[in-house]
Structure formats: C-alpha cells, structure tokens
Amino acid sequence: QVQLVESGGGSVQAGGSLRLSCAASISRQSSYCMGWFRQAPGKEREGVAVIGSDGGTSYADSVKGRFTISKDNAKNTLYLQMNSLKPEDTAMYYCAADLLRSAYCYFYAEVYGQWGQGTQVTVSS
C-alpha cells in the first residue's frame, strides 16, 4: 500500500519561508510523476508544482520564482521550498503521486491516484 506523509506546514508571516516534506513509501519513487497541490477553503484543489523521473519540473504561474520542488531519491522524499510567502498561499498542501506516468507530468489533480493527508500552511499579512 502506498503511503505519502507530508510535514513542515505551519504559520508564518508574509515574506517568510517554509519547507514542506513528503515521505513516500513508494518503491522507486524516482520513476513516477510527483507533485504538490493545494486547496484553500471554498476553492478547488490546484496544482502547485510537479516533478518527473528525469527531474524536469513545472510550476503554477502564481508560484514561479518563489517555490522550488525537489526530491531525494535515496530518501524517497519530495520537498517543496516556499519562499516569499504571500497570504494567498494559505491552503492545505498535499503531496501526490501519479504511478502511471514518469514524464510529461500533469497539473490536473484528477490523474494523481495517490495522496497524502495534507499539511496546513497559513500566511498572515
């Protein structure tokens, strides 16, 4: 059974930084598309950043230049470094895996079959 466990969320002031981690029990995590998604109250879940098996990354326009997705294959851990945080970044952040793809990773939450429980990020102005 696949398990994804997020950590690292918290409350920060605008302009601050947080680093999210996602520990994956997936064997060969490096072989799949992995991503970070977020969902704010009353809004749909949206893609934040995705990374493929080749290390290729894509970002939502709203976080480009501020967030960085990375992975440590040896530790089976996915990261999201978030800098220059804004109040509009406030949301529950989820780690997800698409076990059907290794590249050309999608931003659509619907294609990701494996999800963590989420970690809350709150940014105050």
Backbone as JSON, one array per atom type, in Angstrom:
{
  "sequence": "QVQLVESGGGSVQAGGSLRLSCAASISRQSSYCMGWFRQAPGKEREGVAVIGSDGGTSYADSVKGRFTISKDNAKNTLYLQMNSLKPEDTAMYYCAADLLRSAYCYFYAEVYGQWGQGTQVTVSS",
  "N": [[0.84, -1.18, 0.0], [0.56, 2.2, -0.86], [1.95, 4.94, 0.77], [1.87, 8.34, 1.58], [3.29, 10.9, 3.34], [2.98, 14.03, 4.55], [4.81, 16.83, 5.88], [5.92, 19.74, 7.74], [4.39, 22.0, 7.44], [2.89, 25.1, 8.65], [2.52, 28.22, 10.45], [3.27, 31.37, 9.2], [4.58, 34.69, 8.69], [3.87, 37.03, 6.07], [6.2, 37.02, 3.42], [7.89, 35.26, 4.59], [9.39, 31.93, 4.9], [8.89, 28.44, 4.21], [9.49, 24.92, 4.37], [8.25, 22.17, 2.91], [7.88, 18.66, 3.35], [7.6, 15.38, 1.96], [7.27, 12.19, 2.75], [7.62, 9.19, 1.14], [6.29, 5.96, 0.71], [6.55, 4.58, -1.54], [8.07, 2.32, -3.69], [10.86, 2.92, -5.75], [10.39, 5.67, -6.12], [11.46, 7.58, -7.71], [10.71, 6.97, -10.24], [8.28, 7.95, -10.99], [5.76, 10.46, -11.69], [5.57, 13.13, -9.46], [3.93, 15.37, -7.25], [2.99, 18.59, -5.87], [0.08, 19.87, -4.47], [-2.55, 22.21, -3.69], [-5.21, 23.34, -1.57], [-7.47, 25.75, -0.87], [-9.9, 27.0, 1.48], [-13.17, 26.68, 0.23], [-12.33, 26.65, -2.37], [-11.2, 25.02, -5.4], [-9.0, 22.17, -5.6], [-5.69, 22.79, -6.55], [-2.91, 22.54, -8.79], [0.45, 22.97, -7.79], [3.24, 22.48, -8.08], [5.13, 20.18, -10.04], [7.11, 17.21, -10.58], [9.13, 15.2, -12.65], [10.41, 11.88, -13.51], [12.84, 12.37, -14.65], [13.66, 14.58, -13.41], [12.66, 16.88, -14.39], [10.76, 19.86, -14.07], [7.68, 21.61, -13.34], [5.75, 24.54, -12.79], [3.06, 26.27, -11.2], [1.89, 29.39, -12.41], [1.49, 31.25, -10.41], [3.31, 30.71, -8.44], [5.82, 30.61, -9.49], [9.28, 31.26, -9.42], [9.25, 31.63, -6.71], [8.7, 29.26, -5.34], [10.2, 26.02, -5.02], [10.4, 22.79, -6.23], [11.67, 19.63, -5.32], [13.46, 16.49, -5.09], [14.64, 13.75, -3.14], [15.91, 10.95, -4.06], [17.17, 8.82, -2.81], [16.24, 8.97, -0.24], [13.59, 8.72, -0.67], [11.92, 10.98, -0.65], [10.01, 13.88, -1.14], [10.18, 17.37, -1.73], [9.13, 20.74, -1.03], [10.19, 23.83, -1.33], [9.32, 26.87, -0.09], [9.39, 30.21, -0.61], [9.25, 33.78, 0.05], [6.55, 33.98, 0.89], [3.03, 34.53, 0.51], [-0.1, 35.9, 1.67], [-2.12, 34.78, 0.09], [-1.15, 32.29, -0.44], [-2.0, 30.68, 1.52], [-3.3, 27.62, 2.48], [-4.33, 24.14, 2.46], [-1.82, 21.89, 1.9], [-0.96, 19.3, -0.3], [0.72, 16.26, -1.01], [1.27, 14.26, -3.88], [1.15, 11.37, -6.02], [1.57, 10.12, -9.3], [1.25, 7.16, -10.52], [1.18, 6.19, -13.04], [2.63, 7.59, -14.82], [5.82, 8.86, -15.83], [6.94, 11.0, -16.92], [6.23, 14.16, -18.61], [4.42, 15.34, -16.8], [1.25, 15.91, -15.33], [-0.75, 18.73, -14.3], [-3.21, 18.31, -13.39], [-5.28, 17.42, -10.79], [-6.89, 15.21, -10.9], [-5.63, 13.08, -12.18], [-3.82, 12.05, -10.49], [-3.33, 9.4, -8.41], [-2.55, 8.74, -5.87], [-2.42, 10.03, -2.64], [-1.39, 12.2, 0.03], [-2.15, 13.09, 3.48], [-2.18, 15.76, 3.86], [-0.88, 19.02, 4.78], [-1.12, 21.92, 6.7], [-0.71, 25.24, 5.63], [-0.34, 28.49, 6.66], [-0.39, 31.86, 6.0], [0.16, 34.97, 7.23], [-0.68, 38.44, 6.97]],
  "CA": [[0.0, 0.0, 0.0], [1.34, 3.41, -0.97], [1.71, 5.96, 1.78], [2.54, 9.64, 1.42], [3.11, 11.62, 4.61], [3.52, 15.38, 4.48], [5.17, 17.53, 7.12], [6.6, 21.0, 7.51], [3.49, 23.14, 7.38], [2.86, 25.95, 9.84], [2.06, 29.6, 10.3], [4.36, 32.32, 9.0], [4.19, 36.0, 8.21], [4.14, 37.28, 4.66], [7.61, 37.19, 3.16], [8.63, 34.19, 5.22], [9.66, 30.71, 4.14], [8.63, 27.13, 4.79], [9.89, 23.79, 3.54], [7.4, 21.01, 3.08], [8.45, 17.37, 3.0], [6.65, 14.3, 1.74], [7.92, 10.89, 2.82], [6.84, 8.26, 0.32], [6.6, 4.54, 0.89], [6.57, 4.02, -2.89], [9.37, 1.88, -4.18], [11.23, 3.57, -7.0], [9.69, 6.96, -6.22], [12.07, 8.35, -8.77], [10.18, 6.56, -11.54], [6.93, 8.45, -11.19], [5.45, 11.89, -11.51], [5.19, 13.51, -8.11], [3.52, 16.77, -7.28], [2.38, 19.29, -4.73], [-1.18, 20.54, -4.76], [-3.07, 22.92, -2.52], [-6.64, 23.64, -1.61], [-7.91, 26.76, 0.09], [-11.33, 26.85, 1.79], [-14.09, 27.16, -0.78], [-11.73, 26.63, -3.7], [-10.83, 23.72, -5.9], [-7.61, 21.79, -5.44], [-4.92, 23.24, -7.7], [-1.52, 22.12, -8.86], [1.45, 23.96, -7.41], [4.49, 22.11, -8.73], [5.27, 18.75, -10.33], [8.45, 16.81, -10.97], [9.13, 13.91, -13.3], [11.51, 10.97, -13.18], [14.09, 12.95, -15.14], [13.93, 15.8, -12.65], [12.01, 18.02, -15.01], [9.77, 20.46, -13.17], [6.74, 22.61, -13.83], [5.19, 25.3, -11.68], [1.94, 27.17, -11.45], [2.36, 30.76, -12.61], [1.38, 32.01, -9.17], [4.42, 30.39, -7.51], [7.11, 30.63, -10.21], [10.28, 32.16, -8.86], [9.17, 31.65, -5.25], [8.67, 27.88, -4.85], [11.06, 25.06, -5.7], [10.13, 21.38, -5.94], [12.84, 18.79, -5.49], [13.3, 15.18, -4.49], [15.81, 12.98, -2.75], [15.52, 9.58, -4.4], [17.73, 7.9, -1.82], [15.39, 9.04, 0.95], [12.19, 8.63, -1.09], [11.29, 12.16, -0.08], [9.72, 15.0, -2.02], [10.23, 18.63, -0.99], [8.66, 21.99, -1.63], [10.73, 25.01, -0.67], [8.44, 28.01, -0.37], [9.95, 31.48, -0.19], [8.44, 34.96, -0.22], [5.17, 33.55, 1.0], [2.0, 35.55, 0.48], [-1.35, 35.43, 2.31], [-2.88, 33.96, -0.85], [-0.6, 30.93, -0.44], [-2.64, 29.95, 2.62], [-4.07, 26.48, 1.99], [-3.84, 22.81, 2.82], [-0.92, 21.42, 0.86], [-0.97, 17.85, -0.44], [1.68, 15.56, -1.85], [0.56, 13.28, -4.68], [1.94, 10.59, -6.96], [0.9, 9.55, -10.46], [2.01, 5.94, -10.76], [1.04, 5.81, -14.44], [3.48, 8.45, -15.65], [7.15, 9.21, -15.31], [7.31, 12.29, -17.54], [5.08, 14.94, -19.08], [3.56, 15.27, -15.63], [0.11, 16.8, -15.41], [-1.14, 19.55, -13.17], [-4.59, 18.01, -13.02], [-5.33, 16.57, -9.61], [-7.66, 14.01, -11.19], [-4.79, 11.99, -12.69], [-2.97, 11.56, -9.41], [-4.11, 8.42, -7.68], [-2.04, 8.55, -4.51], [-2.44, 11.32, -1.93], [-1.13, 12.28, 1.46], [-3.25, 13.63, 4.28], [-2.1, 17.21, 3.79], [-0.28, 19.81, 5.84], [-1.67, 23.27, 6.59], [0.17, 26.4, 5.54], [-1.08, 29.72, 6.9], [0.47, 33.02, 5.85], [-0.54, 36.16, 7.71], [-0.16, 39.69, 6.41]],
  "C": [[0.89, 1.24, 0.0], [0.95, 4.37, 0.14], [2.52, 7.2, 1.48], [2.25, 10.44, 2.69], [3.79, 12.97, 4.52], [3.86, 15.91, 5.87], [5.78, 18.87, 6.74], [5.7, 22.21, 7.42], [3.53, 23.94, 8.66], [2.33, 27.32, 9.51], [3.27, 30.52, 10.21], [3.78, 33.66, 8.58], [4.54, 36.12, 6.73], [5.63, 37.59, 4.47], [8.48, 36.09, 3.74], [8.77, 32.96, 4.33], [9.24, 29.48, 4.94], [9.14, 26.07, 3.82], [9.01, 22.6, 3.88], [8.15, 19.75, 2.65], [7.34, 16.35, 2.82], [7.43, 12.99, 1.72], [7.03, 9.87, 2.11], [7.27, 6.83, 0.57], [6.64, 3.83, -0.46], [7.97, 3.54, -3.21], [9.63, 2.56, -5.52], [10.43, 4.87, -7.2], [10.2, 7.75, -7.39], [11.46, 8.05, -10.13], [8.84, 7.18, -11.87], [6.87, 9.97, -11.15], [5.01, 12.11, -10.07], [4.82, 14.99, -8.14], [3.03, 17.28, -5.95], [1.14, 20.02, -5.23], [-1.63, 21.28, -3.51], [-4.55, 23.2, -2.71], [-6.97, 24.6, -0.48], [-9.4, 26.56, 0.35], [-12.21, 27.46, 0.7], [-13.55, 27.15, -2.19], [-11.39, 25.21, -4.1], [-9.34, 23.45, -5.64], [-6.85, 22.17, -6.71], [-3.49, 22.75, -7.63], [-0.59, 23.26, -8.54], [2.75, 23.7, -8.16], [4.52, 20.61, -8.94], [6.68, 18.47, -10.77], [8.4, 15.41, -11.55], [10.35, 13.08, -12.92], [12.86, 11.52, -13.63], [14.47, 14.23, -14.41], [13.32, 17.05, -13.26], [10.88, 18.55, -14.15], [8.86, 21.42, -13.91], [6.09, 23.27, -12.63], [3.95, 26.07, -12.13], [2.5, 28.58, -11.57], [2.41, 31.54, -11.3], [2.54, 31.77, -8.21], [5.79, 30.41, -8.19], [8.04, 31.67, -9.62], [10.28, 32.23, -7.34], [9.25, 30.24, -4.66], [9.62, 27.02, -5.67], [10.7, 23.65, -5.27], [11.41, 20.59, -6.2], [12.57, 17.44, -4.84], [14.64, 14.57, -4.17], [15.45, 11.52, -2.96], [16.02, 8.57, -3.38], [16.86, 7.84, -0.57], [13.92, 8.87, 0.62], [11.37, 9.8, -0.53], [11.18, 13.27, -1.12], [9.69, 16.26, -1.18], [9.56, 19.75, -1.77], [9.21, 23.14, -0.79], [9.9, 26.2, -1.08], [9.04, 29.26, 0.23], [9.01, 32.63, -0.55], [6.95, 34.64, -0.17], [4.21, 34.73, 1.1], [0.74, 35.03, 1.17], [-2.17, 34.53, 1.38], [-2.3, 32.56, -1.03], [-1.21, 30.07, 0.67], [-3.55, 28.86, 2.07], [-3.58, 25.21, 2.68], [-3.02, 22.32, 1.64], [-0.84, 19.89, 0.89], [0.15, 17.39, -1.36], [0.91, 14.48, -2.62], [1.52, 12.58, -5.63], [1.05, 10.05, -8.07], [1.71, 8.35, -10.9], [1.93, 5.48, -12.21], [1.97, 6.59, -15.36], [4.82, 8.7, -14.98], [7.61, 10.55, -15.86], [6.04, 12.95, -18.07], [4.01, 14.97, -17.99], [2.45, 16.32, -15.73], [-0.06, 17.62, -14.15], [-2.54, 19.23, -12.68], [-4.63, 17.03, -11.86], [-6.0, 15.23, -9.91], [-6.78, 12.83, -11.62], [-3.88, 11.41, -11.62], [-3.78, 10.64, -8.51], [-3.71, 8.23, -6.23], [-1.9, 9.91, -3.84], [-2.04, 11.16, -0.47], [-2.3, 12.93, 2.17], [-3.26, 15.16, 4.3], [-1.43, 17.84, 5.0], [-0.7, 21.27, 5.63], [-0.57, 24.32, 6.56], [-0.69, 27.65, 5.69], [-0.11, 30.89, 6.86], [-0.33, 34.27, 6.25], [0.13, 37.42, 7.16], [0.37, 40.61, 7.5]]
}
